[in-house]
PDB file of C-alpha atoms in Angstrom:
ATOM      1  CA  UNK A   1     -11.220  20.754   3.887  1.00 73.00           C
ATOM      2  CA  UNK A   2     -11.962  17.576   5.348  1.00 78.00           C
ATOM      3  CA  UNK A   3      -9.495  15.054   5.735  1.00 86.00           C
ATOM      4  CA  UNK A   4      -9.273  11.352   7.308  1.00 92.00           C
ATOM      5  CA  UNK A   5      -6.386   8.768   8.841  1.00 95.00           C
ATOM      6  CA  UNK A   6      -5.985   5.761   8.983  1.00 97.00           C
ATOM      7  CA  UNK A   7      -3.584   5.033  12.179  1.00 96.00           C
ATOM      8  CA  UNK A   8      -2.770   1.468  11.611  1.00 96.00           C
ATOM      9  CA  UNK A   9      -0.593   0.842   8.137  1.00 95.00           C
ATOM     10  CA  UNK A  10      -0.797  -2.756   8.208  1.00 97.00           C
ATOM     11  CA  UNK A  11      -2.775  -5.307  10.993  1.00 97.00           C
ATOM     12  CA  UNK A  12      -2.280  -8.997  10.717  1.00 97.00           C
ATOM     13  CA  UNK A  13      -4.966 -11.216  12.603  1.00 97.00           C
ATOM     14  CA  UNK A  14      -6.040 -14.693  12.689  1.00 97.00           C
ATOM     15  CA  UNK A  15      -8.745 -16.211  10.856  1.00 97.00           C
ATOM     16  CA  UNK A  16     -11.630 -16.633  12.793  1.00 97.00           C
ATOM     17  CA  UNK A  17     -10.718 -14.059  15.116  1.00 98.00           C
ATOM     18  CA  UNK A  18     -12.243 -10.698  15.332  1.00 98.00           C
ATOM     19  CA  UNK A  19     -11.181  -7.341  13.674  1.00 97.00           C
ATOM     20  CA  UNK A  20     -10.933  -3.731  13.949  1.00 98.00           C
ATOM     21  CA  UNK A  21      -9.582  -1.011  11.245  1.00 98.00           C
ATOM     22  CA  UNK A  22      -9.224   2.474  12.417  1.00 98.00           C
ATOM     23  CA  UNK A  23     -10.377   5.798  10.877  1.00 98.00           C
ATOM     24  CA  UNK A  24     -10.586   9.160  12.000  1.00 96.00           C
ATOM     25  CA  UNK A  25     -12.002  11.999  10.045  1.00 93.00           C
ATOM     26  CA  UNK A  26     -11.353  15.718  10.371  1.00 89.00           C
ATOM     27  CA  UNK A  27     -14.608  17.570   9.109  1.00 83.00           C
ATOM     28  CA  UNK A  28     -16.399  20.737  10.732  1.00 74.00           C
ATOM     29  CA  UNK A  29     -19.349  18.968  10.390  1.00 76.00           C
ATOM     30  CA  UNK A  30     -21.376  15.870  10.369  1.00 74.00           C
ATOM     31  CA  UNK A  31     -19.405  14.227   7.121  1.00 85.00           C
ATOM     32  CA  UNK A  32     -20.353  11.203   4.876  1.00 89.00           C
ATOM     33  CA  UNK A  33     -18.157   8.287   5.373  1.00 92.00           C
ATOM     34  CA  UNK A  34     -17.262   5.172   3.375  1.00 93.00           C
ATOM     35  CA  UNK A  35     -15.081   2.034   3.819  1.00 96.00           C
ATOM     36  CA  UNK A  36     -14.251   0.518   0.446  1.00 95.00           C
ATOM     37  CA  UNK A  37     -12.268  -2.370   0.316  1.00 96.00           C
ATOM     38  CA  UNK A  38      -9.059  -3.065  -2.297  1.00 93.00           C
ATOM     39  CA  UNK A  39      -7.682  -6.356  -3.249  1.00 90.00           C
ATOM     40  CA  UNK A  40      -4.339  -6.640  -5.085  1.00 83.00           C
ATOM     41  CA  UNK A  41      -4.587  -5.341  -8.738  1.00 77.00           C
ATOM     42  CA  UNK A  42      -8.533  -4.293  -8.639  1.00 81.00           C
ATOM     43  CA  UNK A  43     -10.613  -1.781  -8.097  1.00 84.00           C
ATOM     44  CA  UNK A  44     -12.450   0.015  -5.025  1.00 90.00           C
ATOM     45  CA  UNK A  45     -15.242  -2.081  -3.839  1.00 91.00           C
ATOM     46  CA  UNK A  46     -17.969   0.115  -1.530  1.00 91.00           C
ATOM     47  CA  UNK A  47     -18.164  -1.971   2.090  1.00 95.00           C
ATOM     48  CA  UNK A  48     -20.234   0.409   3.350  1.00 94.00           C
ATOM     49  CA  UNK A  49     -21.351   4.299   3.844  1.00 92.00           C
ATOM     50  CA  UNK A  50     -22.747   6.844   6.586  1.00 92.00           C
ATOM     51  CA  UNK A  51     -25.179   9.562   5.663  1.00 86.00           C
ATOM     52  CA  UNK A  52     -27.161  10.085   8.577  1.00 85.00           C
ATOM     53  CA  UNK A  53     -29.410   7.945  11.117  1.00 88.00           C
ATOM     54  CA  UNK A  54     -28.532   5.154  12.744  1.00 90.00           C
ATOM     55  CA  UNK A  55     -24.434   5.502  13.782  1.00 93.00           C
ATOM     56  CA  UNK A  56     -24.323   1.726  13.452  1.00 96.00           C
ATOM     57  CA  UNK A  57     -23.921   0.713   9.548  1.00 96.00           C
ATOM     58  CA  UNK A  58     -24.210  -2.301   8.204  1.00 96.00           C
ATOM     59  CA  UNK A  59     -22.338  -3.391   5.116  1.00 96.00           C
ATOM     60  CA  UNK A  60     -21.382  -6.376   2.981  1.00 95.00           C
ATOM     61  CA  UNK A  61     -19.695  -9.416   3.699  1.00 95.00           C
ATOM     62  CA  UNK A  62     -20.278  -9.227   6.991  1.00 96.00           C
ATOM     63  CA  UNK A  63     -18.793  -5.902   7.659  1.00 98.00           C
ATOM     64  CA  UNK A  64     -20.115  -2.723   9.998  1.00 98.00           C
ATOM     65  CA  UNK A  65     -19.478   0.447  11.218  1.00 98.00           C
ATOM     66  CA  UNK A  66     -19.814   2.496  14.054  1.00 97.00           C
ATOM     67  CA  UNK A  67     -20.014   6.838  13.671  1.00 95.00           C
ATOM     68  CA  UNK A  68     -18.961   7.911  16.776  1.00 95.00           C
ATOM     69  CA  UNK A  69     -19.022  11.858  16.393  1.00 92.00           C
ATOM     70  CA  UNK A  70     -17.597  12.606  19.830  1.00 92.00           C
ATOM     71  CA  UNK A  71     -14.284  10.845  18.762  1.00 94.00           C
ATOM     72  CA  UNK A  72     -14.708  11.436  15.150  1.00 93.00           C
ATOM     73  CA  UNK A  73     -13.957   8.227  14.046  1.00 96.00           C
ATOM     74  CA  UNK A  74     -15.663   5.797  12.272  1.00 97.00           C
ATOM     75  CA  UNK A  75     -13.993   2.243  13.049  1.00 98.00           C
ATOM     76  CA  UNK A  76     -14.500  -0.801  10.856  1.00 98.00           C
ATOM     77  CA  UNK A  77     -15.440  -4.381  12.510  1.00 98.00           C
ATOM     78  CA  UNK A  78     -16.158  -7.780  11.677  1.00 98.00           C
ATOM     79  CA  UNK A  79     -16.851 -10.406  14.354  1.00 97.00           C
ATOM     80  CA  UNK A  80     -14.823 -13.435  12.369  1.00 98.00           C
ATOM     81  CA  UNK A  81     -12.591 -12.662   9.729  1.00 98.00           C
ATOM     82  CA  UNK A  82     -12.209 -14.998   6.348  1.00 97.00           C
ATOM     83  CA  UNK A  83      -8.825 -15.501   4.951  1.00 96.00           C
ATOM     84  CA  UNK A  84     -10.838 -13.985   1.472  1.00 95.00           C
ATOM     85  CA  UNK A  85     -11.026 -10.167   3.183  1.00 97.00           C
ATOM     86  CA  UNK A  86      -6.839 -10.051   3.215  1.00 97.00           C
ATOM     87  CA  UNK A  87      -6.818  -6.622   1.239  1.00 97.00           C
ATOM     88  CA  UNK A  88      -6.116  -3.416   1.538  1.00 96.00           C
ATOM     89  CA  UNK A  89      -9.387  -1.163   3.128  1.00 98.00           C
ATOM     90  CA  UNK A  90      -9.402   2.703   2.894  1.00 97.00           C
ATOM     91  CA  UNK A  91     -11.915   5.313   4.633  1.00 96.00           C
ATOM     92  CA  UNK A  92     -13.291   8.273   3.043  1.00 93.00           C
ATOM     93  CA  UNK A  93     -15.052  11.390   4.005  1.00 90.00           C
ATOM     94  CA  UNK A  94     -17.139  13.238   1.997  1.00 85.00           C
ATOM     95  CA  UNK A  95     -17.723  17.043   3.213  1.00 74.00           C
ATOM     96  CA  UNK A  96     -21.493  17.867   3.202  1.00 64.00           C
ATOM     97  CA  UNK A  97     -20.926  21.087   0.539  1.00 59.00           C
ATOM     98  CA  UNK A  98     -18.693  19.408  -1.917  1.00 62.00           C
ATOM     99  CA  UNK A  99     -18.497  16.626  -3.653  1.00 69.00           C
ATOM    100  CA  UNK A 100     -14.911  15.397  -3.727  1.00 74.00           C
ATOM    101  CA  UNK A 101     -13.944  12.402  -1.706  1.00 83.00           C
ATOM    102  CA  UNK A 102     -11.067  12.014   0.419  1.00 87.00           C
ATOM    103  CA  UNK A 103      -9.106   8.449   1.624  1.00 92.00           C
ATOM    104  CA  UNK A 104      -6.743   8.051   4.003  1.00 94.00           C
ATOM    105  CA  UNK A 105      -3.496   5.670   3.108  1.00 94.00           C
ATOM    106  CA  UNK A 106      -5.095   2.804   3.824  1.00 96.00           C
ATOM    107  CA  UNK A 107      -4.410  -0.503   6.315  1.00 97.00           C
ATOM    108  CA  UNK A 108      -2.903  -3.465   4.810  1.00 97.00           C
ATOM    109  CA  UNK A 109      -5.124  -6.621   6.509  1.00 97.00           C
ATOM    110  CA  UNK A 110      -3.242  -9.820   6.532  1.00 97.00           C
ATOM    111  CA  UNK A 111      -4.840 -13.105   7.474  1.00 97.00           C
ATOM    112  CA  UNK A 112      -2.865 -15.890   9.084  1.00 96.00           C
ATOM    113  CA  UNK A 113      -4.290 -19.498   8.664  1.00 91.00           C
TER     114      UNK A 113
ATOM    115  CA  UNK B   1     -23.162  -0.210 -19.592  1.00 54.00           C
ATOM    116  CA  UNK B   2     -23.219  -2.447 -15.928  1.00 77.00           C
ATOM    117  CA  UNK B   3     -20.291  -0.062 -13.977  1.00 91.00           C
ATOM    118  CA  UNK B   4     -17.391   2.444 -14.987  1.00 95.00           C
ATOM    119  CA  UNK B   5     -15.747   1.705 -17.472  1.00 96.00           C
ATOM    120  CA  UNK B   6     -11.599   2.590 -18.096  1.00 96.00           C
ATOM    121  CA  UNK B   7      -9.319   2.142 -21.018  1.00 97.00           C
ATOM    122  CA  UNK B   8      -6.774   1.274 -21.463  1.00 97.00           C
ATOM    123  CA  UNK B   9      -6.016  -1.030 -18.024  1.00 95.00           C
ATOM    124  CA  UNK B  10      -2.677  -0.573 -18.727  1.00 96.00           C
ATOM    125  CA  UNK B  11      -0.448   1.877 -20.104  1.00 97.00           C
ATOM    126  CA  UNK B  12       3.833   2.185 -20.756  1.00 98.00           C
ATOM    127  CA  UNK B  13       4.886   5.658 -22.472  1.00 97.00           C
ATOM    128  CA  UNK B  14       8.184   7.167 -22.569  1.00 97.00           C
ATOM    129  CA  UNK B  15       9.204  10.480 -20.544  1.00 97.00           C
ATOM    130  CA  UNK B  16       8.333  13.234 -22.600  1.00 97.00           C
ATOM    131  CA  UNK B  17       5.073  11.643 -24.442  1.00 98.00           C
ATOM    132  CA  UNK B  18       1.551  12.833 -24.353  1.00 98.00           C
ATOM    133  CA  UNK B  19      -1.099   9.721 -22.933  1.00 98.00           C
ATOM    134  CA  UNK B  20      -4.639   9.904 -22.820  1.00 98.00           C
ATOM    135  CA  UNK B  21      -6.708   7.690 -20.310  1.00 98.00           C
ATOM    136  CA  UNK B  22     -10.372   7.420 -20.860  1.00 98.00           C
ATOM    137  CA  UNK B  23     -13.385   6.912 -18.614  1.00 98.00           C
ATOM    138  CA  UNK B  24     -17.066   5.321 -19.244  1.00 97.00           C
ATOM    139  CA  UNK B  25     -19.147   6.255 -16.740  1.00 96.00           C
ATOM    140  CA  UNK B  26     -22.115   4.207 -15.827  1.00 94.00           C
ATOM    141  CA  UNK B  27     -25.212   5.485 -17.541  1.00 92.00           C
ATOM    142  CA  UNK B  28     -27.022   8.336 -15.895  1.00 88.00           C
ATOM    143  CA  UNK B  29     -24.622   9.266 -13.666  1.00 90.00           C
ATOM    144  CA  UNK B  30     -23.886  13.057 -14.009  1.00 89.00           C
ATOM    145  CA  UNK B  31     -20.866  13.445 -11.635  1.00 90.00           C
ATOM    146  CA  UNK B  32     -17.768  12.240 -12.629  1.00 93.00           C
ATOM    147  CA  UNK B  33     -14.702  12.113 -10.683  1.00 93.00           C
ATOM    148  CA  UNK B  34     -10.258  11.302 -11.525  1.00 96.00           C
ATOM    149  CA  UNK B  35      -8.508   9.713  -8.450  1.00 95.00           C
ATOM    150  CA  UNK B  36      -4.512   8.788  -8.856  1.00 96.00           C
ATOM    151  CA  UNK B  37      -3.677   6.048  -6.046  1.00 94.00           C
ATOM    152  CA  UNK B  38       0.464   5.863  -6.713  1.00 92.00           C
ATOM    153  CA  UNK B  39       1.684   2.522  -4.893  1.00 87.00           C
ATOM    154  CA  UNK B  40       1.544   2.035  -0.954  1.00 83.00           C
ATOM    155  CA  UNK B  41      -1.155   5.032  -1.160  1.00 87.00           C
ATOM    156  CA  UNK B  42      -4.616   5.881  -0.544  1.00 90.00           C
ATOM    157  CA  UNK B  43      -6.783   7.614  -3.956  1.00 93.00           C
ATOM    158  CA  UNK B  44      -5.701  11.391  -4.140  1.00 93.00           C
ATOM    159  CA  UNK B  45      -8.486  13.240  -5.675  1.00 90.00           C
ATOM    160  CA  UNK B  46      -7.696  15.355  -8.933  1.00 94.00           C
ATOM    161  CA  UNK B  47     -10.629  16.603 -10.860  1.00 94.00           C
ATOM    162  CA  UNK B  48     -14.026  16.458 -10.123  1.00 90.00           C
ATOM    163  CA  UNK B  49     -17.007  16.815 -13.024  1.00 92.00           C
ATOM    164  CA  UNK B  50     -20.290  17.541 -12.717  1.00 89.00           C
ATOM    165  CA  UNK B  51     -22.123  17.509 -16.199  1.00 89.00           C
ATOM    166  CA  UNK B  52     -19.837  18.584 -18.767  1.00 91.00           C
ATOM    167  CA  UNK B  53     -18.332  21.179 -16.517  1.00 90.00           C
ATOM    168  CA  UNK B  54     -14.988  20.667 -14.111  1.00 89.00           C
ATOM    169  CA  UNK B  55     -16.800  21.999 -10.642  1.00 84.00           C
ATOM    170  CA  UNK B  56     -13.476  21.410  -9.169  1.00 86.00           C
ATOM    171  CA  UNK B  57      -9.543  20.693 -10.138  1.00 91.00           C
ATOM    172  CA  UNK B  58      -8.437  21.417  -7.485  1.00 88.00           C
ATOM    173  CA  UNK B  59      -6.296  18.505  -7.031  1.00 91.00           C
ATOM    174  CA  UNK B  60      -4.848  18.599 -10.512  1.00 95.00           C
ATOM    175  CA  UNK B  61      -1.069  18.549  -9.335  1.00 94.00           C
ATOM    176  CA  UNK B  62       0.238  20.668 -12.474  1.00 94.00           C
ATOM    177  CA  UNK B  63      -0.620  22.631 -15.741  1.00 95.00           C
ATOM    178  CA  UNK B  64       0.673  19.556 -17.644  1.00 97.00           C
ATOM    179  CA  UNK B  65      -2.468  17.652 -16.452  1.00 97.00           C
ATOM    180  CA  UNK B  66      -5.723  18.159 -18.491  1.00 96.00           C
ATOM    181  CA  UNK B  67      -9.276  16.379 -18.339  1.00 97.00           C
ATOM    182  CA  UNK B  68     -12.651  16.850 -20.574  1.00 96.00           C
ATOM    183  CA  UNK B  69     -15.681  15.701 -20.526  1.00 96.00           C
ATOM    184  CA  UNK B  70     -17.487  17.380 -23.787  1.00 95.00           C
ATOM    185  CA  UNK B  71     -20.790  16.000 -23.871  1.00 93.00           C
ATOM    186  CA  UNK B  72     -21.150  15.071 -19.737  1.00 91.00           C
ATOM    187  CA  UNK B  73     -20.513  11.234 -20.441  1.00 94.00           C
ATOM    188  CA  UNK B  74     -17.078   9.791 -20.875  1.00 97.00           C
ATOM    189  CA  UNK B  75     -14.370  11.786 -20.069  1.00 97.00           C
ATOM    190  CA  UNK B  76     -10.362  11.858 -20.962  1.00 98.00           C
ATOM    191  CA  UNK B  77      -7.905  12.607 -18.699  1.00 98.00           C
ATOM    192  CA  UNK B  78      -4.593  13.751 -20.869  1.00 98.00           C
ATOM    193  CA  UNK B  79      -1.185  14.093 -19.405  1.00 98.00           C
ATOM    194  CA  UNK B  80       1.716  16.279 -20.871  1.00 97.00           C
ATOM    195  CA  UNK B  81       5.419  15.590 -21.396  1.00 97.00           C
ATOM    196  CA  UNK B  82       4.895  12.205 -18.998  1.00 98.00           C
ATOM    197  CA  UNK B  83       7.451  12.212 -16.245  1.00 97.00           C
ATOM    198  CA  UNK B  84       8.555   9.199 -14.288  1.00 96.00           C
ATOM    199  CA  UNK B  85       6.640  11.115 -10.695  1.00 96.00           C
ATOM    200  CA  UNK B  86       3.466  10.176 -13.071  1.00 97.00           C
ATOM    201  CA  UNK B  87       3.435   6.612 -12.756  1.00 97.00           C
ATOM    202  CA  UNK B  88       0.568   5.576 -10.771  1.00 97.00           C
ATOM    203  CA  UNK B  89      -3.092   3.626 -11.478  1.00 96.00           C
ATOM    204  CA  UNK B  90      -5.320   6.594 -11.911  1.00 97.00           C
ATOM    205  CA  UNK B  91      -9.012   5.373 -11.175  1.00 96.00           C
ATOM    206  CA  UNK B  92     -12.556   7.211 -12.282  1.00 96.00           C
ATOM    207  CA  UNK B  93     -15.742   7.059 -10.699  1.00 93.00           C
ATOM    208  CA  UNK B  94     -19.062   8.486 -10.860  1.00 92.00           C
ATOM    209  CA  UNK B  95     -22.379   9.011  -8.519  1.00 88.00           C
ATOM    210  CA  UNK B  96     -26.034  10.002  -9.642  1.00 83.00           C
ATOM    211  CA  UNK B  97     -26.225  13.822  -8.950  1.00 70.00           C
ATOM    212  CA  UNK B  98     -28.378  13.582  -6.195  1.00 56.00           C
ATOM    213  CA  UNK B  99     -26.342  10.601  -4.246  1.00 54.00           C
ATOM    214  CA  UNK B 100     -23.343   9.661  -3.225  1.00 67.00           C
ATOM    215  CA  UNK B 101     -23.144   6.275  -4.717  1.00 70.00           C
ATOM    216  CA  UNK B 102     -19.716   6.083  -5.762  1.00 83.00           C
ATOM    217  CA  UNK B 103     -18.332   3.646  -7.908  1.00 89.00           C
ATOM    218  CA  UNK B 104     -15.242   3.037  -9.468  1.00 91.00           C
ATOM    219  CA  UNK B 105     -13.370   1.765 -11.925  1.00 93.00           C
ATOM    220  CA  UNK B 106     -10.958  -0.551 -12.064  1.00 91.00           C
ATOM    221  CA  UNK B 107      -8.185   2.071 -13.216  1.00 94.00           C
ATOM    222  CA  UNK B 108      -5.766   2.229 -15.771  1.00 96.00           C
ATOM    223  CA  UNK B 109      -1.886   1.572 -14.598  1.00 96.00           C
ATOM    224  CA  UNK B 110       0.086   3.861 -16.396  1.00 98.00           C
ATOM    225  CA  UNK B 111       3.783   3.635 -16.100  1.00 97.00           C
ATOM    226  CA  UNK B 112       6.396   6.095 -17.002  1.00 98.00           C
ATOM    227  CA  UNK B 113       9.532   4.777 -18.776  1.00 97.00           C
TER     228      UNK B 113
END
């Protein structure tokens, strides 16, 4: 079954400066991946998501992604981070013959002013 | 209606009561999936529908967990003799059939007196 972590449990940076979130995915084969992003008390919001194609995703709010199958990972960025994206952000995998998504725990993104 | 749909946001039972959480899904949308995200955690998959059918429950953690879905809308997720272990916001989602567009719901809290 496939599976995903998340290395980092919580990253602080400072606004304005860049970031990058961590995921690795354990999958036999080319997955589907997905960064949603969790603020305090709400739901999962869909950043963005790898099918196929192009390994470098673009997503909302200024948010991308890079697949990089060699190292199985699929690593978050954003060039300048806002203090509005402190929140939680979890990857997922989704094997290509089922349906049923899998997260890692998650890492905690705190913005200093 | 707009996105997925959960009632009640919040729930407090007892240990030992029954509790039923419900889930809209948005319209259309044929698969249907139960997540439980317990605090400090990533979503943990439980049961996954697709029509009225459970394709798999894999992640169901015991017999006193239970989830429908008669007529392959909404679906009820019912819990057994509650325990304090059960405390946790359990979210629903749901994605067309032939897509992975996720999306959840904000969840319903329960807590376990």
């Amino acid at each position: 079954a496939q599976s995903v972590t998340q290395p980092d449990i919580h990253i602080t940076v400072s606004e304005g400066a860049s970031l990058e979130l961590r995921c690795n995915y354990s999958y036999g084969a080319t997955p589907y991946l997905f960064w949603y992003v969790q603020s305090p008390g709400q739901g999962l919001q869909l950043l963005l998501k790898y099918f196929s194609g192009d390994t470098l995703v673009q997503g909302i709010k200024g948010f991308e992604a890079e697949f990089k199958r060699s190292q199985s990972s699929f690593n978050l960025r954003k060039p300048s981070v806002h203090w509005s994206d402190a929140a939680e952000y979890f990857c997922a995998v989704v094997g290509y013959n089922n349906n049923d998504m899998r997260f890692g725990a998650g890492t905690r993104l705190t913005v200093k002013p | 209606g707009a996105g997925v749909s959960q009632t009640p946001s919040n729930k407090v039972t007892e240990k030992g009561k029954y509790v039923e959480l419900r889930c809209d899904p948005i319209s259309g949308h044929t698969a249907l999936y139960w997540y439980r995200q317990s605090l400090g955690q990533g979503p943990e998959f439980l049961i996954y529908f697709q029509g009225t059918g459970a394709a798999d429950d894999s992640g169901l953690p015991n017999d006193r967990f239970f989830a429908v879905r008669p007529e392959g809308s909404v679906s009820t997720l019912k819990i057994q003799r509650t325990e304090r272990g059960d405390s946790a916001v359990y979210l629903c989602a749901s994605s067309p059939r032939d897509g992975y567009g996720y999306t959840f719901g904000s969840g319903t809290r329960l807590t376990v007196v």
